[in-house]
Coordinates of C-alpha atoms in Angstrom, one line a residue:
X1 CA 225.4 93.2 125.8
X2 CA 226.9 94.6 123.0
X3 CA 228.9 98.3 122.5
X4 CA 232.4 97.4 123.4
X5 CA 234.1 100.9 123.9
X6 CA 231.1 101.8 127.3
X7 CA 231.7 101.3 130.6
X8 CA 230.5 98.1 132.8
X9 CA 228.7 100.2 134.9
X10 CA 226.8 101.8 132.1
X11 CA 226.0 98.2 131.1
X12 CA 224.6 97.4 134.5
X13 CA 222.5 100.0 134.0
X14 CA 220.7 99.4 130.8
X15 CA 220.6 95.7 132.0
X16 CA 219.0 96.6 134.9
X17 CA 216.1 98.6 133.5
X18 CA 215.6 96.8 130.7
X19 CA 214.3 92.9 131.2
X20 CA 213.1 90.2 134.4
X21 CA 211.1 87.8 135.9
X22 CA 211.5 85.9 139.3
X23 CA 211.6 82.6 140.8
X24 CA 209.6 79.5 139.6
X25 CA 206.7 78.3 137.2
X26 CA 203.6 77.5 139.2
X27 CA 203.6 73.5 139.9
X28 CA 203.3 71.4 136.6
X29 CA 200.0 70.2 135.9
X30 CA 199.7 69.2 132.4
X31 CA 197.1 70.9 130.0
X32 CA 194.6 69.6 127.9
X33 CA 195.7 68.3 124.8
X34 CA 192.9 69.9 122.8
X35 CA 194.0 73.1 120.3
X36 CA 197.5 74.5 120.6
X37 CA 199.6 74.5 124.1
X38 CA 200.7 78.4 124.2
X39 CA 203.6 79.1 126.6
X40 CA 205.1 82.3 126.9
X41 CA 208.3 84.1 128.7
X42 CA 208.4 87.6 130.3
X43 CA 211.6 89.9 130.7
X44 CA 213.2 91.8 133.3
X45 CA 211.0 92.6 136.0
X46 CA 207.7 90.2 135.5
X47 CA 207.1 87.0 136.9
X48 CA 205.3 84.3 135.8
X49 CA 201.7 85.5 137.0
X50 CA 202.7 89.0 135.3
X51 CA 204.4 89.3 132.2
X52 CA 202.4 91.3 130.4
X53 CA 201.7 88.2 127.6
X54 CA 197.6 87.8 127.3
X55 CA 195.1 85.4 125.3
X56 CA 194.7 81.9 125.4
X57 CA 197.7 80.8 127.8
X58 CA 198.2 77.4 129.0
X59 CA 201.1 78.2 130.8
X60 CA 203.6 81.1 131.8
X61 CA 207.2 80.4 132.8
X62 CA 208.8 81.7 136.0
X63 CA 212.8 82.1 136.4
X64 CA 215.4 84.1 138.0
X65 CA 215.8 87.5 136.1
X66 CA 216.4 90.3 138.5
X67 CA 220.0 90.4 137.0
X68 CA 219.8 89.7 133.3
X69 CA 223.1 87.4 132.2
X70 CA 223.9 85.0 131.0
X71 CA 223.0 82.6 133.6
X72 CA 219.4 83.9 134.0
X73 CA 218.9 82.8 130.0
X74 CA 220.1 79.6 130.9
X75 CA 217.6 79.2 134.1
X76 CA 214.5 80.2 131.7
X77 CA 215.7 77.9 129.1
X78 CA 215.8 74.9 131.2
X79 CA 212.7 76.1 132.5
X80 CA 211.1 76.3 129.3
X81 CA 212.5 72.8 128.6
X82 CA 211.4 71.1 130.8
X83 CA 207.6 72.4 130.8
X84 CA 207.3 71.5 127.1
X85 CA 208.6 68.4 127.0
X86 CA 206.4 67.7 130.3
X87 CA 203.4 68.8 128.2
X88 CA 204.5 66.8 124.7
X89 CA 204.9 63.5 126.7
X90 CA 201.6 64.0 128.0
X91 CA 200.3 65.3 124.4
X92 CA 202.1 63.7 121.9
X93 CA 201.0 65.2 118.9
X94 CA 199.4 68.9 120.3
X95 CA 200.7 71.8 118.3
X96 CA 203.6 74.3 121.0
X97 CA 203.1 77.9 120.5
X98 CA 205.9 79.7 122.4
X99 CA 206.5 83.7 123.0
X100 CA 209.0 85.6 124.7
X101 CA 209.7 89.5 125.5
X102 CA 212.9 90.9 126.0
X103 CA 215.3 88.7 127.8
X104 CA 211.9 86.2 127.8
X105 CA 212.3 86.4 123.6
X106 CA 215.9 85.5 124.3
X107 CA 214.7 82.5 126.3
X108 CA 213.0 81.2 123.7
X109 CA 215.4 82.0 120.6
X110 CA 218.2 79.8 122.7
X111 CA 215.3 77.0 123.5
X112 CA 214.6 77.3 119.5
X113 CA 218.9 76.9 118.6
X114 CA 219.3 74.4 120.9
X115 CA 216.3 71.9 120.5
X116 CA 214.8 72.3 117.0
X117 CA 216.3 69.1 115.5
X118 CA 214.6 67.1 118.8
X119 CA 211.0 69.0 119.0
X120 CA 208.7 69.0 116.1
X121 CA 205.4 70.6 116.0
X122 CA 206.3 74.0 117.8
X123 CA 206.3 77.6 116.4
X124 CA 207.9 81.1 118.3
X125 CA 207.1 84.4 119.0
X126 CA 210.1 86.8 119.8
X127 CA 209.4 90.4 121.1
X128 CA 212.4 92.4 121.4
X129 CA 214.8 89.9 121.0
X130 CA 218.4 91.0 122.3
X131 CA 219.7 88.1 120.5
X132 CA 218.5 88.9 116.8
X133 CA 220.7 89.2 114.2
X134 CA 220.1 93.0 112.8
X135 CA 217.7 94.8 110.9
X136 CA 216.7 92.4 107.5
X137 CA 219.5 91.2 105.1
X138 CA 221.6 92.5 107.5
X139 CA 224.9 90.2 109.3
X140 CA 226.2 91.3 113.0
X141 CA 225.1 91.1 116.8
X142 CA 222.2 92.9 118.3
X143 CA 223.0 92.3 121.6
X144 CA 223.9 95.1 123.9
X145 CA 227.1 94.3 125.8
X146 CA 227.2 90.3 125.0
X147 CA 230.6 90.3 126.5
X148 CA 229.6 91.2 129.9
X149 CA 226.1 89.7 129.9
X150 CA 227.6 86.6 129.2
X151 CA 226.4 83.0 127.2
X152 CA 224.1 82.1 126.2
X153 CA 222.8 85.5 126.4
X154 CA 225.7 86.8 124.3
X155 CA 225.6 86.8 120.8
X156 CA 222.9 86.7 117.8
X157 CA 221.8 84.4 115.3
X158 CA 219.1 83.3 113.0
X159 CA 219.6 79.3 114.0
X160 CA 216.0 78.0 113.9
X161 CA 216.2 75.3 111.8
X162 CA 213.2 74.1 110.6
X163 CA 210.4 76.2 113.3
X164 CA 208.6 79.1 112.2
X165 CA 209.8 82.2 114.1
X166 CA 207.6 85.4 113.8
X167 CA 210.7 88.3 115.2
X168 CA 209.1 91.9 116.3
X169 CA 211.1 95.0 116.5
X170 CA 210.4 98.5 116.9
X171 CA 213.0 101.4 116.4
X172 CA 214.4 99.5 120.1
X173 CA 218.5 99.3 120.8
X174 CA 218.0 96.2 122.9
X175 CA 217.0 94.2 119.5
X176 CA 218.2 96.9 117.0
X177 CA 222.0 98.4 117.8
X178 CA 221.4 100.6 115.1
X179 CA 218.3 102.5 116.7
X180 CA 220.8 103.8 119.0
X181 CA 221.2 103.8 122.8
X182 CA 219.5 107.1 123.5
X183 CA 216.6 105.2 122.6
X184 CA 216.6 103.1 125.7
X185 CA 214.7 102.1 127.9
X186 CA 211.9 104.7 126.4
X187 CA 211.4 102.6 123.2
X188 CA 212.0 99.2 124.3
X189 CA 208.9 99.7 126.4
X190 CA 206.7 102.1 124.7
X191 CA 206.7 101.1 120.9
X192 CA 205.0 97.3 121.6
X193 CA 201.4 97.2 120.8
X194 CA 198.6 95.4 123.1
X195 CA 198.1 93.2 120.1
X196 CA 201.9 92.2 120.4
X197 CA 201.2 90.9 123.3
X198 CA 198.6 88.9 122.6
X199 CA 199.6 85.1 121.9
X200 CA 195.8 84.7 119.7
X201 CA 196.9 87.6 117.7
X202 CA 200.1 85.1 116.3
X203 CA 199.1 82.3 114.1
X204 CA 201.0 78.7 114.6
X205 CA 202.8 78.7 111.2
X206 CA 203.8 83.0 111.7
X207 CA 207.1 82.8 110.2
X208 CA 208.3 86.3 109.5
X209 CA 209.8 89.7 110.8
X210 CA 208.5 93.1 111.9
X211 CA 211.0 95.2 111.7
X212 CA 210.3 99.1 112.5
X213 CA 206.9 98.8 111.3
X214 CA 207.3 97.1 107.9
X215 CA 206.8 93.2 107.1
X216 CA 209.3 91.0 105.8
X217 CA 210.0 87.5 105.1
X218 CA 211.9 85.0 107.8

């Protein structure tokens, strides 16, 4: 992900500690259409019946993340896709909460670029995001080694369009190149709060950043 003087190998290994989730979503049965569908995402290392994410879930997604890259992203993105729009047909007009951890927040920030101008009604929650775009008022990539990881892993951006993203991020190198890479993996899994965590805890219109401990606007 990002850094472009260090090694691949040192690369492989930040990767490797840092995000993951493994094979599939468990079979599609459509929620009830009452209150808010909440969906969430986990990084490197869950799964879809463990990802850490706690509250009033409807559904978690499952996808192929023992090797963070760029082709993992996409695998949780069409994932992601294609249980939402599954649940919209069947509920036309319910409310779509989504959250996402780690490589799971950069699941959802790519499902946010690419589909905002087609899906209405939805909101996001990104922990960690590798794929946020510096602290506040800031320009440039957050993403660790994006040349190696690969698209659409690679890169950052603020492309949300019209859905109300709430972006968390504590003193952490994978969302924050500037907390520095001696940081990681301690802070990136350490300096998340329960509450984080927890998708009742995030409202459906949250459309803000943590950053570091301080509040401030989209």
């Amino acid at each position: 992900m990002r850094r472009k003087g260090m090694a691949a190998a040192s690369a492989g290994v930040l990767l490797a500690a840092g995000l993951s989730v493994t094979q599939g979503s468990a079979a599609y049965a459509a929620a009830p259409c009452q209150g808010t569908y909440t969906i969430v995402v986990g990084g490197t290392g869950s799964s879809w019946n463990n990802d850490g994410f706690h509250g009033n879930i409807q559904q978690h997604v499952g996808y192929p993340t023992q090797i963070p890259n760029g082709a993992s992203a996409r695998a949780g993105v069409n994932e992601l896709n294609r249980l939402v729009r599954d649940q919209r047909a069947a509920c036309p007009n319910q409310h779509v909460k989504m959250g996402g951890y780690s490589l799971g927040a950069a699941v959802v920030h790519i499902w946010v670029t690419e589909n905002w101008q087609t899906f209405g009604n939805v909101n996001a929650i990104l922990i960690a995001d590798p794929k946020r775009q510096g602290p506040p008022g800031a320009n440039g990539g957050s993403v660790p080694f994006g040349g190696i990881v690969g698209a659409p892993l690679a890169g950052a951006d603020r492309f949300f369009g019209n859905v109300p993203v709430k972006t968390i991020c504590h003193w952490d190198y994978v969302c924050d190149e500037s907390a520095g890479i001696w940081t990681y993996p301690n802070n990136h899994v350490k300096n998340y709060q329960s509450h984080d965590f927890n998708m009742d805890h995030h409202n459906d219109t949250a459309n803000e950043q943590w950053y570091n401990g301080v509040w401030y606007p989209a």
